[in-house]
XYZ file of C-alpha atoms in Angstrom:
688
model
C -19.421 19.479 -6.613
C -21.872 22.036 -5.182
C -21.640 25.442 -6.840
C -23.136 27.599 -5.506
C -24.083 25.687 -2.321
C -27.811 25.484 -1.639
C -28.010 25.811 2.094
C -30.378 26.323 4.978
C -29.144 28.889 7.477
C -30.026 30.218 10.913
C -28.428 31.671 14.045
C -28.699 30.204 17.516
C -27.222 30.564 20.979
C -25.220 27.430 21.691
C -24.458 26.469 25.311
C -20.827 26.046 26.315
C -19.748 22.549 27.387
C -19.606 23.628 31.037
C -23.123 25.080 30.848
C -22.105 28.456 32.285
C -22.469 30.560 29.138
C -23.777 30.474 25.599
C -22.407 31.791 22.316
C -24.261 32.878 19.204
C -23.302 30.967 16.060
C -24.533 31.102 12.500
C -25.249 27.566 11.261
C -25.661 26.549 7.621
C -26.283 23.092 6.239
C -26.921 21.295 2.994
C -27.998 17.746 2.238
C -25.956 16.049 -0.449
C -27.551 13.636 -2.917
C -27.386 9.991 -1.856
C -24.946 8.082 -4.088
C -26.470 5.154 -5.922
C -26.208 1.825 -4.054
C -24.871 3.521 -0.880
C -26.510 2.835 2.480
C -25.717 6.373 3.680
C -25.584 9.950 2.501
C -23.907 13.032 3.899
C -25.024 16.360 5.320
C -22.596 19.297 5.354
C -22.705 21.738 8.252
C -20.739 24.970 8.502
C -20.735 26.835 11.811
C -19.515 30.425 11.588
C -17.543 31.809 14.546
C -19.174 34.325 16.914
C -19.467 37.858 15.553
C -20.413 41.248 16.983
C -22.259 42.200 13.791
C -25.605 40.725 14.885
C -28.123 43.566 15.444
C -29.192 43.714 19.113
C -32.913 43.706 18.241
C -32.737 40.297 16.473
C -34.351 37.440 18.370
C -31.782 34.638 18.628
C -33.223 31.245 19.627
C -31.492 28.980 22.106
C -30.074 25.724 20.837
C -31.180 22.807 23.002
C -29.822 19.358 22.310
C -32.415 16.691 21.444
C -32.853 14.075 24.147
C -32.383 11.140 21.779
C -28.935 11.150 20.223
C -27.246 8.185 18.659
C -24.336 6.845 20.719
C -21.373 4.723 19.651
C -19.619 1.876 21.429
C -16.915 3.150 23.778
C -14.399 0.345 23.212
C -11.293 2.014 21.799
C -12.901 5.439 21.414
C -13.782 8.455 23.564
C -16.068 10.485 21.285
C -19.342 8.609 21.508
C -22.067 10.993 20.313
C -22.595 14.014 18.102
C -22.789 16.404 21.074
C -19.292 15.527 22.319
C -18.043 15.617 18.740
C -19.444 19.093 18.113
C -18.097 20.447 21.398
C -14.604 19.251 20.512
C -14.789 20.715 17.020
C -15.917 24.112 18.350
C -13.219 24.156 21.022
C -10.570 23.364 18.421
C -11.702 26.295 16.247
C -12.451 28.861 18.946
C -8.811 29.863 19.208
C -8.406 30.528 15.479
C -11.986 31.800 14.979
C -12.530 30.154 11.603
C -15.656 28.376 10.364
C -16.152 24.811 11.555
C -16.739 22.436 8.630
C -18.508 19.201 9.529
C -19.792 16.318 7.439
C -22.460 14.154 9.068
C -23.575 10.757 7.800
C -27.189 9.590 7.845
C -28.665 6.298 6.658
C -30.739 5.911 3.511
C -31.787 2.298 4.145
C -33.023 0.311 7.106
C -30.611 -2.369 8.250
C -28.443 -3.950 10.927
C -24.932 -2.719 11.710
C -22.225 -5.057 10.400
C -19.339 -3.323 12.207
C -19.973 -0.453 14.593
C -16.616 1.345 14.131
C -16.616 1.121 10.352
C -16.621 4.923 9.901
C -13.581 5.421 12.127
C -11.608 2.648 10.432
C -12.428 3.634 6.854
C -11.468 7.279 7.409
C -7.974 6.565 8.762
C -5.415 8.922 7.179
C -8.091 10.704 5.160
C -6.749 14.045 3.888
C -7.993 17.179 5.678
C -9.801 15.236 8.416
C -9.129 16.547 11.925
C -11.503 14.259 13.819
C -13.734 11.305 12.930
C -16.374 9.599 15.066
C -19.027 6.925 14.688
C -22.324 6.670 16.558
C -23.262 3.037 15.975
C -23.862 0.083 18.261
C -22.857 -3.430 17.143
C -25.665 -5.307 15.455
C -28.267 -2.613 16.128
C -31.130 -1.937 13.744
C -30.958 1.475 12.056
C -34.015 3.019 10.461
C -33.740 4.844 7.155
C -34.000 8.622 7.415
C -35.267 10.817 4.609
C -33.537 14.180 4.723
C -35.172 16.918 2.660
C -33.379 20.161 1.823
C -35.596 23.202 2.475
C -33.586 26.382 2.643
C -36.736 28.492 2.669
C -37.948 26.967 5.944
C -34.765 26.432 7.892
C -35.513 25.724 11.507
C -33.891 24.344 14.607
C -36.293 21.418 14.376
C -34.891 20.458 10.990
C -31.353 20.728 12.353
C -32.322 18.679 15.417
C -33.613 15.886 13.194
C -30.354 15.743 11.251
C -28.213 15.749 14.404
C -30.305 13.092 16.118
C -30.107 10.794 13.078
C -26.345 11.123 12.513
C -24.528 7.774 12.559
C -21.104 9.396 12.269
C -19.270 12.617 11.511
C -15.952 14.084 10.432
C -14.411 17.470 11.186
C -12.767 18.722 7.989
C -9.858 21.172 8.108
C -7.683 22.517 5.305
C -5.877 25.800 6.033
C -4.921 26.134 2.348
C -8.559 26.373 1.247
C -10.483 29.559 2.016
C -14.056 28.282 1.658
C -15.306 25.699 4.180
C -17.756 24.519 1.528
C -14.850 23.708 -0.788
C -13.247 21.690 2.013
C -16.507 19.764 2.385
C -16.701 19.247 -1.384
C -13.312 17.531 -1.235
C -14.498 15.551 1.768
C -17.563 14.396 -0.187
C -15.236 12.802 -2.731
C -13.588 10.879 0.088
C -16.972 9.864 1.500
C -17.880 8.310 -1.845
C -14.465 6.669 -2.006
C -14.576 5.185 1.496
C -18.137 4.383 2.547
C -19.437 2.627 -0.550
C -19.649 -0.715 1.249
C -22.784 -2.388 2.603
C -22.242 -1.897 6.329
C -26.011 -2.084 6.982
C -27.430 -5.546 6.367
C -31.032 -6.621 5.778
C -30.944 -9.450 8.336
C -30.105 -9.347 12.059
C -26.487 -9.819 13.152
C -26.561 -12.439 15.929
C -24.117 -12.217 18.800
C -21.295 -14.777 18.566
C -18.672 -16.227 20.936
C -15.140 -16.778 19.636
C -12.576 -18.798 21.548
C -9.025 -17.500 21.099
C -6.107 -19.752 21.986
C -3.106 -17.729 23.210
C -4.521 -14.223 23.337
C -1.275 -12.260 23.212
C 1.755 -13.184 21.173
C 3.720 -9.975 21.514
C 6.680 -9.488 23.838
C 5.317 -9.523 27.381
C 4.759 -6.135 28.947
C 5.728 -2.903 27.260
C 4.661 -3.539 23.674
C 1.462 -5.512 24.173
C -0.021 -3.005 26.606
C -1.081 -0.612 23.860
C -0.926 -2.135 20.420
C -1.991 -5.761 20.321
C -4.973 -4.791 22.428
C -6.237 -2.709 19.509
C -7.029 -5.803 17.416
C -8.962 -7.379 20.281
C -10.955 -4.159 20.647
C -12.415 -4.788 17.205
C -14.370 -7.870 18.300
C -17.079 -6.040 20.320
C -17.658 -3.805 17.292
C -18.407 -6.982 15.311
C -20.951 -8.098 17.943
C -18.573 -10.873 19.009
C -17.634 -11.925 22.553
C -14.097 -13.121 23.233
C -13.358 -16.227 25.307
C -9.645 -16.630 26.044
C -7.701 -19.868 26.519
C -4.157 -19.144 27.609
C -1.407 -19.965 30.073
C -2.153 -19.172 33.718
C -0.779 -15.817 34.765
C -0.972 -14.097 31.396
C -2.291 -10.551 31.290
C -5.817 -11.454 30.127
C -6.482 -13.582 33.221
C -6.943 -10.860 35.849
C -10.702 -10.035 36.021
C -9.810 -6.579 37.350
C -6.875 -5.998 34.990
C -6.615 -3.470 32.146
C -7.680 -6.073 29.554
C -10.617 -7.638 31.370
C -13.125 -5.580 29.351
C -11.862 -7.179 26.136
C -12.888 -10.720 27.027
C -15.997 -12.355 28.394
C -14.045 -15.018 30.268
C -10.554 -16.480 30.696
C -9.740 -20.184 30.992
C -6.234 -21.334 31.894
C -4.719 -24.148 29.842
C -1.216 -25.527 29.400
C -0.258 -24.614 25.804
C 2.865 -26.752 25.607
C 2.650 -28.255 22.074
C 3.161 -31.855 23.174
C 1.144 -35.021 22.543
C -1.405 -34.085 25.215
C -2.093 -30.548 24.013
C -5.182 -31.328 21.890
C -6.820 -33.266 24.717
C -6.142 -30.489 27.248
C -7.562 -27.872 24.897
C -10.634 -29.983 24.147
C -11.421 -30.394 27.820
C -10.983 -26.648 28.402
C -13.272 -25.642 25.514
C -15.982 -28.300 25.251
C -18.566 -26.699 27.564
C -18.047 -23.033 26.681
C -20.828 -22.629 24.070
C -18.364 -21.418 21.452
C -19.246 -20.493 17.889
C -15.621 -20.697 16.805
C -12.147 -21.601 18.032
C -9.058 -19.961 16.547
C -5.471 -18.933 17.232
C -2.843 -16.574 15.855
C 0.032 -18.867 16.835
C 1.521 -20.973 14.015
C 2.779 -23.653 16.364
C -0.690 -24.985 17.265
C -2.815 -24.227 14.183
C -3.246 -27.904 13.339
C -4.146 -28.864 16.905
C -6.648 -26.014 17.287
C -8.319 -27.078 14.031
C -8.481 -30.644 15.339
C -10.231 -29.500 18.530
C -12.592 -27.210 16.591
C -13.527 -30.156 14.381
C -14.195 -32.291 17.463
C -16.450 -29.523 18.813
C -18.318 -29.391 15.458
C -17.250 -25.783 14.908
C -16.435 -24.218 11.520
C -12.775 -24.876 10.702
C -10.330 -25.666 7.948
C -9.381 -29.354 7.746
C -6.597 -30.233 10.215
C -4.881 -32.041 7.323
C -4.665 -28.750 5.416
C -3.269 -27.019 8.498
C -0.632 -29.757 8.822
C 0.582 -29.094 5.290
C 0.515 -25.305 5.617
C 2.506 -25.266 8.865
C 5.269 -27.431 7.386
C 7.282 -25.778 4.626
C 8.512 -29.088 3.244
C 5.005 -30.557 3.010
C 3.812 -27.296 1.437
C 6.536 -27.473 -1.191
C 5.877 -31.138 -2.021
C 2.103 -30.687 -2.146
C 2.211 -27.601 -4.363
C 4.713 -29.292 -6.695
C 1.667 -31.036 -8.135
C 0.874 -27.771 -9.904
C 4.245 -27.653 -11.619
C 4.233 -27.372 -15.369
C 6.883 -29.062 -17.448
C 9.985 -26.875 -17.499
C 8.671 -24.662 -14.682
C 10.815 -23.525 -11.758
C 8.392 -25.416 -9.518
C 10.067 -28.633 -10.742
C 12.915 -27.600 -8.442
C 10.723 -29.146 -5.732
C 12.357 -32.413 -6.782
C 15.605 -30.945 -5.443
C 14.241 -29.991 -2.023
C 15.976 -31.852 0.810
C 15.104 -32.101 4.480
C 17.347 -33.343 7.270
C 17.105 -33.572 11.051
C 20.607 -32.387 11.883
C 24.056 -31.435 10.680
C 25.167 -35.017 11.283
C 22.515 -36.425 8.952
C 23.458 -33.901 6.283
C 27.138 -34.794 6.456
C 26.329 -38.500 6.191
C 24.167 -37.936 3.107
C 26.752 -35.702 1.477
C 29.323 -38.499 1.855
C 27.007 -41.374 0.924
C 29.175 -43.772 -1.134
C 26.273 -44.903 -3.304
C 24.167 -41.782 -3.879
C 25.696 -38.654 -2.362
C 23.578 -35.516 -2.246
C 24.047 -33.166 -5.178
C 23.401 -29.606 -3.999
C 22.597 -26.922 -6.634
C 24.258 -23.904 -4.959
C 23.255 -21.311 -3.917
C 20.587 -22.711 -1.630
C 18.333 -21.457 1.153
C 18.284 -23.290 4.484
C 15.230 -23.000 6.748
C 13.348 -24.850 9.486
C 10.373 -26.768 8.124
C 8.371 -25.323 11.008
C 9.096 -21.996 12.641
C 8.238 -18.333 12.998
C 8.889 -15.606 10.459
C 12.417 -15.666 9.091
C 14.104 -17.163 12.149
C 16.784 -19.623 11.123
C 16.500 -18.868 7.388
C 19.804 -18.220 5.599
C 21.689 -18.691 2.343
C 24.594 -21.033 1.661
C 26.858 -20.829 -1.389
C 29.119 -23.838 -0.807
C 29.350 -27.020 1.244
C 31.176 -25.655 4.320
C 28.678 -22.801 4.564
C 25.789 -25.237 4.077
C 26.909 -27.495 6.910
C 27.354 -24.574 9.285
C 24.041 -23.015 8.275
C 22.090 -26.244 8.779
C 23.506 -26.522 12.296
C 22.559 -22.880 12.912
C 19.023 -23.337 11.553
C 18.460 -26.472 13.611
C 18.843 -24.351 16.733
C 15.787 -22.255 15.830
C 13.209 -25.031 15.989
C 12.875 -25.138 19.789
C 9.168 -25.241 20.680
C 8.047 -26.666 17.323
C 7.110 -30.341 17.223
C 8.549 -32.499 14.413
C 10.479 -29.653 12.817
C 13.422 -30.456 10.563
C 15.717 -28.402 8.368
C 14.909 -27.875 4.711
C 17.328 -27.079 1.876
C 15.959 -25.648 -1.363
C 17.296 -23.762 -4.405
C 17.687 -19.992 -4.064
C 15.531 -17.853 -6.378
C 16.929 -14.379 -7.023
C 13.697 -12.796 -8.278
C 11.856 -10.016 -6.412
C 10.073 -11.247 -3.303
C 6.488 -10.336 -2.492
C 4.077 -10.872 0.355
C 0.454 -11.454 -0.572
C -2.611 -11.576 1.659
C -5.716 -13.298 0.326
C -9.267 -13.381 1.651
C -11.104 -16.391 0.200
C -14.624 -17.699 0.558
C -15.442 -21.081 -0.936
C -12.516 -20.853 -3.341
C -13.242 -17.290 -4.480
C -10.699 -14.558 -3.778
C -12.786 -11.617 -2.575
C -9.801 -9.446 -1.597
C -6.029 -9.509 -1.908
C -3.146 -7.124 -1.359
C 0.460 -7.481 -2.434
C 3.571 -5.799 -1.048
C 7.217 -5.763 -2.117
C 9.730 -7.279 0.284
C 12.978 -5.313 -0.021
C 16.175 -7.348 -0.546
C 17.745 -8.842 2.586
C 21.314 -9.649 3.555
C 21.018 -13.067 1.901
C 20.133 -11.492 -1.436
C 23.315 -9.424 -1.355
C 25.475 -12.323 -0.074
C 26.174 -10.216 3.001
C 26.584 -11.454 6.553
C 24.165 -9.695 8.907
C 24.283 -9.258 12.671
C 23.079 -12.846 13.025
C 26.439 -14.023 11.664
C 24.768 -15.532 8.577
C 23.512 -14.485 5.144
C 20.014 -14.392 6.534
C 16.662 -13.282 5.180
C 15.443 -11.243 8.129
C 12.981 -8.779 6.622
C 13.633 -5.087 7.045
C 11.126 -3.343 4.773
C 7.814 -4.080 3.027
C 6.234 -1.585 0.599
C 2.522 -1.333 -0.294
C 1.275 -1.588 -2.987
C 3.602 -3.793 -5.017
C 5.313 -2.343 -8.076
C 5.312 -5.653 -9.906
C 3.508 -5.312 -13.251
C -0.168 -6.258 -13.167
C 0.420 -9.376 -15.279
C 2.957 -10.742 -12.795
C 0.730 -9.915 -9.841
C -2.127 -11.815 -11.501
C 0.188 -14.750 -12.171
C 1.245 -14.882 -8.512
C -2.333 -14.517 -7.266
C -3.658 -17.323 -9.462
C -0.827 -19.688 -8.574
C -1.100 -19.043 -4.825
C -4.855 -19.579 -4.963
C -4.401 -22.936 -6.676
C -1.817 -23.931 -4.075
C -4.224 -23.054 -1.263
C -6.970 -25.134 -2.844
C -4.784 -28.176 -3.482
C -3.695 -28.086 0.174
C -7.333 -28.575 1.149
C -8.512 -25.062 2.092
C -11.643 -23.413 0.718
C -12.066 -20.287 2.843
C -9.987 -18.101 5.121
C -7.269 -15.474 5.327
C -3.857 -16.491 4.008
C -0.549 -14.670 4.414
C 1.785 -15.944 1.695
C 5.274 -15.280 0.375
C 6.717 -15.925 -3.056
C 9.352 -14.766 -5.533
C 9.086 -14.132 -9.262
C 11.815 -15.692 -11.407
C 12.505 -13.908 -14.694
C 10.505 -10.888 -13.533
C 10.496 -7.825 -15.762
C 11.577 -5.851 -12.679
C 14.599 -5.896 -10.382
C 16.018 -3.930 -7.461
C 18.473 -1.181 -8.356
C 19.852 1.847 -6.471
C 18.603 5.291 -7.461
C 21.425 7.185 -9.153
C 20.673 10.357 -7.186
C 19.768 9.068 -3.719
C 21.206 5.560 -3.588
C 17.845 4.254 -2.363
C 17.233 0.710 -3.625
C 13.806 -0.015 -5.062
C 12.032 -2.119 -7.661
C 12.395 -0.806 -11.213
C 11.533 -2.078 -14.699
C 14.437 -3.859 -16.344
C 16.069 -2.453 -19.434
C 16.066 -4.550 -22.592
C 19.662 -5.603 -21.936
C 18.753 -6.943 -18.467
C 15.924 -9.168 -19.683
C 16.915 -12.847 -19.780
C 14.260 -13.923 -22.230
C 12.850 -16.432 -19.764
C 9.167 -16.500 -18.961
C 8.152 -15.081 -15.544
C 7.374 -17.844 -13.074
C 6.326 -18.185 -9.435
C 8.616 -19.599 -6.750
C 6.496 -20.299 -3.680
C 8.104 -19.612 -0.302
C 5.294 -20.298 2.148
C 1.547 -20.229 2.732
C 0.396 -19.269 6.221
C -3.294 -19.964 6.967
C -3.593 -16.908 9.194
C -3.532 -13.132 9.147
C -0.183 -11.345 8.773
C 1.663 -9.894 11.753
C -0.076 -7.073 13.574
C 1.880 -4.166 12.059
C 1.634 -5.574 8.538
C -2.085 -6.123 9.041
C -2.525 -2.461 10.020
C -0.488 -1.243 7.046
C -2.572 -3.301 4.618
C -5.846 -2.336 6.280
C -5.123 1.379 6.314
C -3.900 1.313 2.711
C -6.873 -0.563 1.245
C -9.621 -0.117 3.853
C -10.017 -3.855 4.564
C -9.375 -5.267 8.047
C -8.001 -8.800 7.650
C -8.471 -9.593 11.341
C -12.183 -8.762 11.034
C -12.481 -11.016 8.000
C -10.626 -13.829 9.752
C -12.977 -13.770 12.739
C -16.062 -13.562 10.504
C -14.843 -16.533 8.494
C -14.284 -18.442 11.723
C -17.931 -17.983 12.737
C -19.183 -18.749 9.228
C -20.558 -15.250 8.502
C -20.310 -15.093 4.713
C -22.537 -12.029 4.344
C -20.371 -9.791 6.526
C -17.152 -11.364 5.206
C -18.065 -10.318 1.682
C -19.508 -6.935 2.680
C -16.412 -5.881 4.628
C -13.999 -7.134 1.933
C -14.707 -4.123 -0.281
C -11.696 -1.878 -0.818
C -11.726 1.877 -1.253
C -13.398 2.774 -4.532
C -10.246 4.535 -5.767
C -7.862 1.759 -4.735
C -4.926 2.207 -2.317
C -5.268 5.570 -0.595
C -1.508 6.035 -0.229
C 1.844 4.282 -0.421
C 2.890 2.719 2.856
C 5.637 0.586 4.328
C 6.385 -1.637 7.273
C 9.855 -0.715 8.523
C 11.668 -3.025 10.939
C 14.684 -1.782 12.882
C 17.056 -4.551 13.974
C 19.825 -3.749 16.464
C 23.374 -4.225 15.216
C 24.532 -5.481 18.603
C 23.347 -6.244 22.119
C 23.707 -3.769 24.953
C 21.842 -1.110 26.896
C 19.453 1.106 24.948
C 20.446 4.745 25.468
C 17.974 6.379 23.075
C 14.269 6.842 23.700
C 11.248 6.955 21.432
C 11.839 9.901 19.044
C 8.148 10.387 18.251
C 7.383 13.011 20.953
C 10.368 15.067 19.781
C 9.359 14.717 16.117
C 5.854 15.955 16.897
C 7.455 19.275 17.849
C 10.468 19.462 15.529
C 9.107 17.682 12.440
C 5.327 17.153 12.755
C 5.023 16.063 9.120
C 7.415 13.173 9.702
C 5.668 12.302 12.967
C 2.321 12.074 11.126
C 3.941 9.751 8.597
C 4.369 7.144 11.369
C 0.818 6.389 12.614
C 1.897 3.205 14.414
C 5.178 2.197 16.034
C 5.981 -0.724 18.321
C 9.060 0.022 20.424
C 10.185 -3.273 21.930
C 12.526 -1.785 24.514
C 12.493 1.162 26.871
C 15.467 3.416 27.336
C 17.819 1.748 29.822
C 16.719 -1.828 29.008
C 19.058 -4.493 27.695
C 18.604 -5.106 23.957
C 18.757 -8.674 22.641
C 21.675 -9.644 20.412
C 20.808 -10.116 16.719
C 22.482 -13.528 17.002
C 19.847 -14.727 19.491
C 20.573 -16.356 22.815
C 21.274 -19.923 23.827
C 19.873 -22.525 21.425
C 17.154 -20.181 20.198
C 17.698 -17.879 17.240
C 14.860 -15.598 18.298
C 15.912 -12.026 17.738
C 13.949 -8.936 18.621
C 13.606 -5.671 16.769
C 14.013 -2.408 18.586
C 11.131 -0.899 16.592
C 8.571 -1.964 13.998
C 6.426 0.732 12.425
C 4.045 1.766 9.662
C 5.234 4.606 7.414
C 2.750 6.366 5.092
C 3.202 8.782 2.198
C 0.873 10.687 -0.112
C 3.783 11.484 -2.464
C 4.009 8.204 -4.355
C 6.523 5.394 -4.082
C 9.590 7.622 -4.392
C 8.211 9.927 -1.719
C 7.564 6.906 0.494
C 11.121 5.650 0.095
C 12.555 9.068 0.989
C 10.330 9.199 4.073
C 11.379 5.669 5.059
C 15.035 6.725 5.037
C 14.244 9.767 7.192
C 12.355 7.596 9.651
C 15.111 4.977 9.670
C 17.681 7.609 10.657
C 15.486 8.941 13.449
C 14.705 5.489 14.871
C 18.167 3.928 14.628
C 18.861 3.018 18.270
C 21.862 4.114 20.306
C 23.104 0.990 22.091
C 26.055 0.860 24.462
């Protein structure tokens, strides 16, 4: 990109971090052209290690840091300014005595910060990046800076100006490349790939207050302490204050606790989803000067929307939430889109019952007995994830499965059991970001076959559909992805939604792809069908569910890191009615998905005491490449704790994974699948 590099260069004595000594460095820099339509450009800096070759008679100036340096927001980060960043980069390279290659970012327009940690989030998993930092405050006004390259008049003053105007920086390292300038050339490509979004806005970004109902929905204690907190840390970077409404005694309540800095205030409220819930929530929220009220808990989405509407806050219609949180109502409503001869006409065959007893009575009805088109899928009409969802291939199995599924609806008001035809096409998950009916972003992942697809009985004792693996991006052909996207969008609209984040699931009947084992490795993945496997039928969409919320935390991270779009950020911005930032932050990486990734879920085969610990510390030493491939892992149990049975306990079918993690690969889909199997072996728990 720059050959040969046109640089300004000088030497200076740089003070050590402890202030007790100084070291002479040679510093070179170049200002890269500002890409068209970007709000920032980059400056490359190479700092040569100390050398004894400097003649003693040369006058070496002292480097003195400018007084006014940009500083970032400390929430979630420790490197807050360019001085700390540079000290860390120099310390990291002092031992190996190689040049330090830095890329600084400066603004080319005047504007207000849309998201103050945008540089850190967009550079996740960027190749050859050792350290990334941002120096932005939420909502602050940034003045444009004109950087002029003048290698003939290089001076400390010119360098000071660049350092004082830096809004972010990355430390680039690639031991396989000799020239630091070549490393920075490669990094410039990534800069243009990642920061081509409008994160500086022409109008001020007002501070907002979001009310969150039920702040933490992870398993109490061990897991939530590190991971779920990370999504709440995003809100200050969006210039948004968090007001929490949750059960008394939960971890966000303590004003001196480890999470107190994440919320402005906490207000206790009984969240039991009974007839009085909406009134209790209204009374708790009505005087809190909120700009929005939201929740991540499916069980109260309709009620929270009802209260938000009563408070005159932006919200989806409660009637739409009622449909979306009931799988039977979703199916019936979306059947209106069915075309003649389409699989969606199977909605006419969907049945819902309250209990096993009702099912048996209807099966034996002397006038009009139920006619069941086996195989079928049984599921609660309201519930969480895949709890209580299983396959039945005959009447005895159906009766037993309905009784089993009915036990999973504890805590959900008005839930029944639904019976629908089984579709054997490949299953996908799709996340959509919509504003006023327009899809501004979507991602699609492949959901690997489950026990129910193979007619196998899992640890739950049923042919269930408990997910074990999602792969990003989907390998469905583009035409089928477009078909699914368009159909899901129409379903969302007919339910009564116009804007929001939607986490949806569907299958494709008569897909041109199917899951087959690799002949060499045995790994099962989605492949294009041969001519002999094609049925001749037209591909069609079989809707599973539409959730008017973001995906689960780990899936949200996987999607965000793959495409560069944070769905939680978009959800909150939609809640407060901020269309400008919603659209600005919906822009994906210029080059599309930056890698293949997966969400891997490890389910225990039995209950017992966990005897194995987290393998990640060991992998960092023994297999650092594999450790880097797992940037996020939620371990739900500590060594020595009792692990929940996959069959659930009591009347609840709630099961708990031992681990849920993100796996990333730069070696394509096949490389990802190989890495997933390695990770699966390492994280398989030892339970006694």
